[in-house]
Amino acid sequence: MKRLAILAGALVLSVTLSGCGLHPLYAGGSSGPVAGALGQVEIAPIAGKNGWLMATALRDRLPSNGAPALYRIDIRLDDQISGLGVRTDDSVSRERRTLRARYQLVRIGDGSVLLDATAGSDAGIDVVRSEYATIAAENTALERLSQIVADQIVARIALYARNTPAVAAAQATTPAK
């Protein structure tokens, strides 16, 4: 009897969840339309150390399918460090590093902007008496923030590709190398 109740509950749950409108983002795996569209995105050069870290993080996340690039990501970064805590001797005891990215997905063929959005994150840094340790913590925070912001950018572009039939259609009609 208990098994029958569990089975009935599972059946009701599966019926309710199937109608909720959730769909897998990467349906079809590496040969699906979203992965194909992401494989046709190139990253415009981004200046500075934070730009190199961001471009590297994006390249790690965007699949390379050998297809010619149809889209380009233009990114402008805003990287700031601000002091939060103050000791009795007026020195800073805690910092906040904020990395914000304004990015645009541009169709290479005609230069039209398809997506214009921002992504960002921040991290807290303890300022210790050792200047070397503080600089190392600031660099580590920048590396982590670059990874987080790159994840946000790729997820937003993937959602755009899934929800825009023209992007998926362009991916389907472009021959792979």
PDB file of C-alpha atoms in Angstrom, residues 1-152:
ATOM      1  CA  MET A   1       0.000   0.000   0.000  1.00  0.00           C
ATOM      2  CA  LYS A   2       2.839   2.345   0.880  1.00  0.00           C
ATOM      3  CA  ARG A   3       4.531   1.661  -2.476  1.00  0.00           C
ATOM      4  CA  LEU A   4       1.311   2.428  -4.302  1.00  0.00           C
ATOM      5  CA  ALA A   5       1.053   5.806  -2.527  1.00  0.00           C
ATOM      6  CA  ILE A   6       4.680   6.638  -3.406  1.00  0.00           C
ATOM      7  CA  LEU A   7       4.114   5.635  -7.032  1.00  0.00           C
ATOM      8  CA  ALA A   8       0.959   7.749  -7.238  1.00  0.00           C
ATOM      9  CA  GLY A   9       2.773  10.712  -5.706  1.00  0.00           C
ATOM     10  CA  ALA A  10       5.627  10.374  -8.185  1.00  0.00           C
ATOM     11  CA  LEU A  11       3.164  10.191 -11.067  1.00  0.00           C
ATOM     12  CA  VAL A  12       1.339  13.332  -9.917  1.00  0.00           C
ATOM     13  CA  LEU A  13       4.647  15.140  -9.431  1.00  0.00           C
ATOM     14  CA  SER A  14       5.900  14.195 -12.898  1.00  0.00           C
ATOM     15  CA  VAL A  15       2.672  15.387 -14.530  1.00  0.00           C
ATOM     16  CA  THR A  16       2.829  18.718 -12.689  1.00  0.00           C
ATOM     17  CA  LEU A  17       6.481  19.313 -13.519  1.00  0.00           C
ATOM     18  CA  SER A  18       6.031  18.482 -17.187  1.00  0.00           C
ATOM     19  CA  GLY A  19       3.633  21.385 -17.594  1.00  0.00           C
ATOM     20  CA  CYS A  20       5.766  23.998 -15.816  1.00  0.00           C
ATOM     21  CA  GLY A  21       7.487  25.238 -18.972  1.00  0.00           C
ATOM     22  CA  LEU A  22      11.050  24.269 -18.048  1.00  0.00           C
ATOM     23  CA  HIS A  23      13.127  23.203 -21.032  1.00  0.00           C
ATOM     24  CA  PRO A  24      16.781  22.136 -21.148  1.00  0.00           C
ATOM     25  CA  LEU A  25      18.987  24.977 -22.383  1.00  0.00           C
ATOM     26  CA  TYR A  26      21.499  22.756 -24.125  1.00  0.00           C
ATOM     27  CA  ALA A  27      19.022  20.298 -25.668  1.00  0.00           C
ATOM     28  CA  GLY A  28      20.794  18.269 -28.315  1.00  0.00           C
ATOM     29  CA  GLY A  29      24.149  18.496 -26.575  1.00  0.00           C
ATOM     30  CA  SER A  30      27.105  19.697 -28.634  1.00  0.00           C
ATOM     31  CA  SER A  31      25.133  19.320 -31.864  1.00  0.00           C
ATOM     32  CA  GLY A  32      22.128  21.298 -30.607  1.00  0.00           C
ATOM     33  CA  PRO A  33      21.193  24.782 -31.827  1.00  0.00           C
ATOM     34  CA  VAL A  34      22.400  26.628 -28.709  1.00  0.00           C
ATOM     35  CA  ALA A  35      25.819  24.951 -28.673  1.00  0.00           C
ATOM     36  CA  GLY A  36      26.093  25.566 -32.413  1.00  0.00           C
ATOM     37  CA  ALA A  37      25.287  29.251 -32.022  1.00  0.00           C
ATOM     38  CA  LEU A  38      27.778  29.598 -29.133  1.00  0.00           C
ATOM     39  CA  GLY A  39      30.416  27.983 -31.348  1.00  0.00           C
ATOM     40  CA  GLN A  40      30.012  30.838 -33.843  1.00  0.00           C
ATOM     41  CA  VAL A  41      30.839  33.604 -31.371  1.00  0.00           C
ATOM     42  CA  GLU A  42      34.220  35.321 -31.385  1.00  0.00           C
ATOM     43  CA  ILE A  43      35.550  37.536 -28.621  1.00  0.00           C
ATOM     44  CA  ALA A  44      36.755  41.021 -29.493  1.00  0.00           C
ATOM     45  CA  PRO A  45      40.066  41.990 -27.855  1.00  0.00           C
ATOM     46  CA  ILE A  46      39.694  43.418 -24.337  1.00  0.00           C
ATOM     47  CA  ALA A  47      42.432  45.684 -22.994  1.00  0.00           C
ATOM     48  CA  GLY A  48      44.371  45.089 -19.790  1.00  0.00           C
ATOM     49  CA  LYS A  49      45.052  42.220 -17.432  1.00  0.00           C
ATOM     50  CA  ASN A  50      41.391  41.975 -16.449  1.00  0.00           C
ATOM     51  CA  GLY A  51      40.518  41.901 -20.163  1.00  0.00           C
ATOM     52  CA  TRP A  52      42.926  39.039 -20.793  1.00  0.00           C
ATOM     53  CA  LEU A  53      41.468  37.105 -17.861  1.00  0.00           C
ATOM     54  CA  MET A  54      37.905  37.717 -19.113  1.00  0.00           C
ATOM     55  CA  ALA A  55      38.703  36.736 -22.709  1.00  0.00           C
ATOM     56  CA  THR A  56      40.424  33.563 -21.521  1.00  0.00           C
ATOM     57  CA  ALA A  57      37.485  32.638 -19.283  1.00  0.00           C
ATOM     58  CA  LEU A  58      35.069  33.186 -22.182  1.00  0.00           C
ATOM     59  CA  ARG A  59      37.187  31.100 -24.581  1.00  0.00           C
ATOM     60  CA  ASP A  60      37.171  28.291 -22.013  1.00  0.00           C
ATOM     61  CA  ARG A  61      33.361  28.367 -21.948  1.00  0.00           C
ATOM     62  CA  LEU A  62      32.508  28.890 -25.620  1.00  0.00           C
ATOM     63  CA  PRO A  63      32.682  25.706 -27.697  1.00  0.00           C
ATOM     64  CA  SER A  64      34.869  25.697 -30.771  1.00  0.00           C
ATOM     65  CA  ASN A  65      33.024  23.893 -33.546  1.00  0.00           C
ATOM     66  CA  GLY A  66      35.174  25.047 -36.469  1.00  0.00           C
ATOM     67  CA  ALA A  67      32.349  27.072 -38.008  1.00  0.00           C
ATOM     68  CA  PRO A  68      33.075  30.629 -39.139  1.00  0.00           C
ATOM     69  CA  ALA A  69      32.154  33.297 -36.625  1.00  0.00           C
ATOM     70  CA  LEU A  70      28.777  34.938 -37.216  1.00  0.00           C
ATOM     71  CA  TYR A  71      28.732  36.892 -33.961  1.00  0.00           C
ATOM     72  CA  ARG A  72      31.171  38.921 -31.890  1.00  0.00           C
ATOM     73  CA  ILE A  73      31.114  39.850 -28.214  1.00  0.00           C
ATOM     74  CA  ASP A  74      32.274  43.395 -27.483  1.00  0.00           C
ATOM     75  CA  ILE A  75      33.026  43.879 -23.784  1.00  0.00           C
ATOM     76  CA  ARG A  76      33.886  46.923 -21.694  1.00  0.00           C
ATOM     77  CA  LEU A  77      35.054  46.147 -18.172  1.00  0.00           C
ATOM     78  CA  ASP A  78      34.815  48.244 -15.031  1.00  0.00           C
ATOM     79  CA  ASP A  79      37.130  46.914 -12.315  1.00  0.00           C
ATOM     80  CA  GLN A  80      37.171  48.773  -9.013  1.00  0.00           C
ATOM     81  CA  ILE A  81      38.602  48.222  -5.564  1.00  0.00           C
ATOM     82  CA  SER A  82      37.152  50.203  -2.670  1.00  0.00           C
ATOM     83  CA  GLY A  83      38.017  50.185   1.010  1.00  0.00           C
ATOM     84  CA  LEU A  84      35.328  49.112   3.479  1.00  0.00           C
ATOM     85  CA  GLY A  85      36.676  48.649   6.974  1.00  0.00           C
ATOM     86  CA  VAL A  86      38.934  51.102   8.765  1.00  0.00           C
ATOM     87  CA  ARG A  87      41.262  50.346  11.663  1.00  0.00           C
ATOM     88  CA  THR A  88      41.930  52.731  14.546  1.00  0.00           C
ATOM     89  CA  ASP A  89      45.069  53.956  12.752  1.00  0.00           C
ATOM     90  CA  ASP A  90      42.908  54.940   9.714  1.00  0.00           C
ATOM     91  CA  SER A  91      44.248  52.111   7.537  1.00  0.00           C
ATOM     92  CA  VAL A  92      41.857  49.974   5.474  1.00  0.00           C
ATOM     93  CA  SER A  93      41.111  46.524   6.894  1.00  0.00           C
ATOM     94  CA  ARG A  94      38.771  45.185   4.178  1.00  0.00           C
ATOM     95  CA  GLU A  95      38.344  45.850   0.471  1.00  0.00           C
ATOM     96  CA  ARG A  96      35.644  45.106  -2.032  1.00  0.00           C
ATOM     97  CA  ARG A  97      36.638  44.291  -5.597  1.00  0.00           C
ATOM     98  CA  THR A  98      33.862  44.782  -8.123  1.00  0.00           C
ATOM     99  CA  LEU A  99      34.032  43.603 -11.722  1.00  0.00           C
ATOM    100  CA  ARG A 100      31.277  44.735 -14.073  1.00  0.00           C
ATOM    101  CA  ALA A 101      31.078  43.961 -17.774  1.00  0.00           C
ATOM    102  CA  ARG A 102      28.905  45.688 -20.318  1.00  0.00           C
ATOM    103  CA  TYR A 103      28.743  43.408 -23.298  1.00  0.00           C
ATOM    104  CA  GLN A 104      27.123  43.445 -26.705  1.00  0.00           C
ATOM    105  CA  LEU A 105      26.464  40.526 -28.999  1.00  0.00           C
ATOM    106  CA  VAL A 106      27.013  41.881 -32.506  1.00  0.00           C
ATOM    107  CA  ARG A 107      26.103  40.198 -35.804  1.00  0.00           C
ATOM    108  CA  ILE A 108      29.331  40.384 -37.813  1.00  0.00           C
ATOM    109  CA  GLY A 109      27.621  40.537 -41.215  1.00  0.00           C
ATOM    110  CA  ASP A 110      25.817  43.843 -40.707  1.00  0.00           C
ATOM    111  CA  GLY A 111      27.149  45.111 -37.372  1.00  0.00           C
ATOM    112  CA  SER A 112      23.727  45.084 -35.708  1.00  0.00           C
ATOM    113  CA  VAL A 113      23.636  44.753 -31.932  1.00  0.00           C
ATOM    114  CA  LEU A 114      21.526  41.715 -31.004  1.00  0.00           C
ATOM    115  CA  LEU A 115      22.027  41.806 -27.251  1.00  0.00           C
ATOM    116  CA  ASP A 116      23.186  44.625 -24.981  1.00  0.00           C
ATOM    117  CA  ALA A 117      23.479  43.667 -21.318  1.00  0.00           C
ATOM    118  CA  THR A 118      25.626  43.801 -18.207  1.00  0.00           C
ATOM    119  CA  ALA A 119      27.037  41.205 -15.870  1.00  0.00           C
ATOM    120  CA  GLY A 120      28.968  41.602 -12.682  1.00  0.00           C
ATOM    121  CA  SER A 121      30.038  40.315  -9.336  1.00  0.00           C
ATOM    122  CA  ASP A 122      32.053  41.409  -6.345  1.00  0.00           C
ATOM    123  CA  ALA A 123      34.352  39.879  -3.762  1.00  0.00           C
ATOM    124  CA  GLY A 124      35.549  40.833  -0.306  1.00  0.00           C
ATOM    125  CA  ILE A 125      39.263  40.961   0.425  1.00  0.00           C
ATOM    126  CA  ASP A 126      40.931  41.086   3.839  1.00  0.00           C
ATOM    127  CA  VAL A 127      43.726  43.640   3.925  1.00  0.00           C
ATOM    128  CA  VAL A 128      46.532  42.247   6.042  1.00  0.00           C
ATOM    129  CA  ARG A 129      49.829  43.784   7.167  1.00  0.00           C
ATOM    130  CA  SER A 130      51.709  42.023   4.359  1.00  0.00           C
ATOM    131  CA  GLU A 131      51.398  44.046   1.149  1.00  0.00           C
ATOM    132  CA  TYR A 132      52.344  40.967  -0.903  1.00  0.00           C
ATOM    133  CA  ALA A 133      49.506  38.917   0.625  1.00  0.00           C
ATOM    134  CA  THR A 134      47.004  41.703  -0.041  1.00  0.00           C
ATOM    135  CA  ILE A 135      48.076  42.025  -3.691  1.00  0.00           C
ATOM    136  CA  ALA A 136      47.876  38.238  -4.094  1.00  0.00           C
ATOM    137  CA  ALA A 137      44.355  38.270  -2.619  1.00  0.00           C
ATOM    138  CA  GLU A 138      43.319  41.082  -4.992  1.00  0.00           C
ATOM    139  CA  ASN A 139      44.644  39.124  -7.989  1.00  0.00           C
ATOM    140  CA  THR A 140      42.920  35.932  -6.875  1.00  0.00           C
ATOM    141  CA  ALA A 141      39.670  37.850  -6.465  1.00  0.00           C
ATOM    142  CA  LEU A 142      40.008  39.230 -10.015  1.00  0.00           C
ATOM    143  CA  GLU A 143      40.568  35.720 -11.400  1.00  0.00           C
ATOM    144  CA  ARG A 144      37.498  34.405  -9.564  1.00  0.00           C
ATOM    145  CA  LEU A 145      35.362  37.355 -10.617  1.00  0.00           C
ATOM    146  CA  SER A 146      36.393  36.896 -14.258  1.00  0.00           C
ATOM    147  CA  GLN A 147      35.181  33.296 -14.112  1.00  0.00           C
ATOM    148  CA  ILE A 148      31.863  34.270 -12.512  1.00  0.00           C
ATOM    149  CA  VAL A 149      31.167  37.103 -14.958  1.00  0.00           C
ATOM    150  CA  ALA A 150      32.124  34.897 -17.929  1.00  0.00           C
ATOM    151  CA  ASP A 151      29.614  32.291 -16.720  1.00  0.00           C
ATOM    152  CA  GLN A 152      26.921  34.974 -16.576  1.00  0.00           C
TER     153      GLN A 152
END
